[in-house]
């Protein structure tokens, strides 16, 4: 969906969360980094409606606490399919 090719157009990045504009670099970093700094986690968008299991499946190669994962996106609802496909591919 977003991270299979690790190259996003600005439109694809914007569609991740309509309330916030993500640069392709932000999304790329989100999907390829194994550790995200607090700034990197809070700088993108926030997912407020994810269960801990859905958060875990967001990027299995990442080490995000549940708080960090919830900080990713607050005002957009992602379906579990969108969440799962957000970062299913490993670099």
Coordinates of C-alpha atoms in Angstrom, one line a residue:
X1 CA 0.0 0.0 0.0
X2 CA 2.5 2.7 1.1
X3 CA 5.8 1.1 1.8
X4 CA 6.3 -1.7 -0.7
X5 CA 8.4 0.4 -3.1
X6 CA 9.6 2.8 -0.4
X7 CA 9.0 5.6 -2.8
X8 CA 5.8 7.7 -2.3
X9 CA 4.4 10.5 -4.3
X10 CA 3.3 13.6 -2.3
X11 CA -0.3 12.6 -3.0
X12 CA 0.2 9.1 -1.6
X13 CA 1.9 10.5 1.5
X14 CA -0.9 13.0 2.0
X15 CA -3.5 10.3 1.8
X16 CA -2.0 8.6 4.8
X17 CA -3.6 11.2 7.0
X18 CA -5.6 14.0 5.4
X19 CA -5.1 16.3 8.4
X20 CA -1.4 16.3 8.1
X21 CA 1.0 16.4 5.2
X22 CA 3.8 13.8 5.2
X23 CA 6.8 14.2 3.0
X24 CA 7.9 11.0 1.2
X25 CA 11.1 11.3 3.3
X26 CA 9.0 11.1 6.5
X27 CA 7.1 8.1 5.4
X28 CA 10.2 6.4 4.0
X29 CA 12.0 7.0 7.4
X30 CA 8.9 5.7 9.2
X31 CA 8.9 2.4 7.2
X32 CA 12.7 1.8 7.0
X33 CA 14.1 2.9 10.3
X34 CA 14.3 0.2 13.0
X35 CA 14.3 2.8 15.7
X36 CA 12.4 6.1 15.6
X37 CA 13.4 9.1 17.7
X38 CA 10.7 10.9 19.7
X39 CA 10.8 13.7 17.1
X40 CA 10.4 11.3 14.2
X41 CA 7.5 9.6 15.9
X42 CA 5.6 12.7 16.8
X43 CA 6.5 14.6 13.6
X44 CA 4.3 12.5 11.3
X45 CA 0.6 11.8 11.9
X46 CA -1.3 10.1 14.7
X47 CA -3.2 6.9 14.8
X48 CA -5.7 7.1 17.7
X49 CA -7.9 4.1 16.9
X50 CA -5.5 1.2 16.8
X51 CA -5.5 -1.7 19.3
X52 CA -2.1 -2.7 20.7
X53 CA -2.2 -5.7 18.3
X54 CA -2.8 -3.5 15.3
X55 CA 0.0 -1.2 16.5
X56 CA 2.4 -4.2 16.8
X57 CA 1.6 -5.2 13.2
X58 CA 2.2 -1.6 11.9
X59 CA 5.9 -2.4 11.4
X60 CA 7.1 -5.6 13.0
X61 CA 10.7 -4.7 12.4
X62 CA 10.3 -1.5 14.4
X63 CA 10.7 -1.2 18.1
X64 CA 7.8 1.1 19.0
X65 CA 6.2 1.3 22.4
X66 CA 2.4 1.5 22.4
X67 CA 2.6 5.1 23.3
X68 CA 5.0 5.9 20.5
X69 CA 2.8 4.0 18.0
X70 CA -0.3 5.8 19.2
X71 CA 1.5 9.1 18.7
X72 CA 1.8 8.4 15.0
X73 CA -1.7 9.5 14.0
X74 CA -4.5 11.1 16.0
X75 CA -7.1 12.4 13.7
X76 CA -7.4 9.8 10.9
X77 CA -8.9 6.4 11.1
X78 CA -7.0 3.6 9.3
X79 CA -8.6 0.3 8.7
X80 CA -6.7 -2.7 10.1
X81 CA -6.0 -3.7 6.4
X82 CA -4.4 -0.3 5.8
X83 CA -2.5 -0.5 9.0
X84 CA -1.2 -4.0 8.2
X85 CA -0.2 -3.0 4.7
X86 CA 1.4 0.2 5.8
X87 CA 4.7 -1.5 6.5
X88 CA 4.5 -5.2 5.7
X89 CA 7.5 -5.2 3.4
X90 CA 10.9 -5.2 5.0
X91 CA 13.7 -3.2 3.4

